[in-house]
């Protein structure tokens, strides 16, 4: 086995130049950029090498040069205005010379690549169009995916999408969605290679179609769209091309005979497999296919059937990796939910923190309300209730912008903050782009962060040691002793207060009933001047503590409760988050 | 813009304060259940279809001074063994309007049953009442609740509409007093 022989066989079978490179296992991206020239040079070098080293070992090795040479037909289909091709005349002829053998041996297969290309470019060919079947030039393996004739239409479609979306990104990655029939055809070629060359190892050698496509088409596309091609791991902008082949499903039908059991079981589960032929199912089916069984199928008697038409681009998608904007919000309203509050599809509050923050971002990107709904996503380190304010430095949050055209400038970010804060319900002092890693910190923070609250509370009954007047209508007052009782209260050696909280009734309909242990780390109380029955408690709690339920006790479902520290019945009138102990986003970037 | 906000900005009108259950629940009543005079039940419905079962203030229970115990063991079912799993509260005891949730047993050997008065799943019973039964007498609409029941929105709404609102309940009580 040697590469020249593999190339020869591939050509005989009807493969294009680029596919030949794939089957010999070439993995150098540069080789694929100008596959035809590379192949010619490669074959020549191989041959010369073989001739020089040991011309007698393999008779076939000496054959290619003899077969190579311009033919009358070559001259005819090489019109003068295809200057770029004539420049490479020698090499082109060489490559077609390899093909010449194909023509002689396989009879029906011809290479009229050059002609097709020029025709499509509007060049006059002196070759009558009807003389040859155009389809003969379509590669039997890639169905034209790797053949340049197809590409101008792809460039145009990509350009149209990129022009419309107007990304400010100087790199891109590209992805291919190729007809599934290429898998079946590829399998056939590798089986043929294996038949001829027992040690041919397709798993090790074969360069995947999508890789070859990136290295060949992708490189040319970059030149056309004027931005640099990079790997998907590096570039945030991904362009996906969908190529379709009209006979795709029809050709794959043969697998229902070759791998009957697989597709029978799939069709029984039709519900689950809406699409029978997926890359996965075809790959599975192809595992058991042998050359003999494939050739026994009418369509495959004479080898791989010539594609009736080329794979054509049908759609292009461009998507930029999401952008994350991080900040902290201060919520000043007691009638504002964090996210839209809907009951049976009806909105319960006029707005939400999320909507107020989304507004200026959606405006910057020119998003419609519908678009805003699916392109912006709100994330935060926890949430507060509608009637709870969030003060201090606010609560960390991030907005995911999917498919952003660009990153906002520092100026634009500042302006967004101003617009958010205008209504004085929500204040955001700064917004910064944050990384995916930082986002993980935000989400992790939800479970680990501590929070400080201030709660306005009321004493509702006398304590045992309150001094009562004889007539029994002594007003309830918060005494110095009450404040001292709260300030000295503790029920655990390990922390200030250890709470046992059942899932609050207000969320019990949608969460499991559990009893959780939570800690109050600090607890101080102070009286309220002018309101003798009121007092304020300031407390620091670990994540997940239900502070309202601790304050009113929820009919004893949280124990101990504020009334245990006060030694009298108590209730909560208002709650503020005073601080969320999570330094995020990274202060360096603020 | 000044960024000084204090909790003291939020002192409400103290003349019209509502208790925890008044804030979050709507109270509904049913009187003379099973034809027993003043066998009056109160169910407090949260907007999320969770319901708290308790005795209405007009229940004959509140006029009897004897010591009593709350017994959640009814028939061959022990309500204290109720356990629910997951969001859907799987495994909770099934309740129908006639189901007895607990028995109040007096030291004079008499007792009465507390009926559920609605269809649903038993989520929780108030175990505290076993240790400290006087809560039922002192604060039936808070610490003295008897059980937490979950039903569907439809059942919750239907039950609510069949029962008396607080205003209707007060009127019914007035008319009883006149009739007596
Ligand atoms: Zn090909």
GROMACS .gro file of N, CA, C and O and ligand atoms in nm, chain A residues 16 19 139 142 146, ligand 1:
model
   21
   16UNK      N    1  -1.302   1.341  -0.553
   16UNK     CA    2  -1.240   1.467  -0.589
   16UNK      C    3  -1.099   1.473  -0.530
   16UNK      O    4  -1.062   1.389  -0.448
   19UNK      N    5  -1.089   1.495  -0.149
   19UNK     CA    6  -1.121   1.368  -0.084
   19UNK      C    7  -1.002   1.273  -0.090
   19UNK      O    8  -0.976   1.199   0.004
  139UNK      N    9  -1.808   1.477  -0.690
  139UNK     CA   10  -1.734   1.376  -0.614
  139UNK      C   11  -1.831   1.274  -0.555
  139UNK      O   12  -1.932   1.312  -0.494
  142UNK      N   13  -1.782   1.321  -0.127
  142UNK     CA   14  -1.831   1.439  -0.054
  142UNK      C   15  -1.952   1.503  -0.121
  142UNK      O   16  -2.007   1.600  -0.071
  146UNK      N   17  -1.669   1.951  -0.093
  146UNK     CA   18  -1.530   2.000  -0.094
  146UNK      C   19  -1.489   2.056  -0.230
  146UNK      O   20  -1.375   2.090  -0.251
  771LIG    ZN1   21  -1.488   1.494  -0.249
   0.00000   0.00000   0.00000
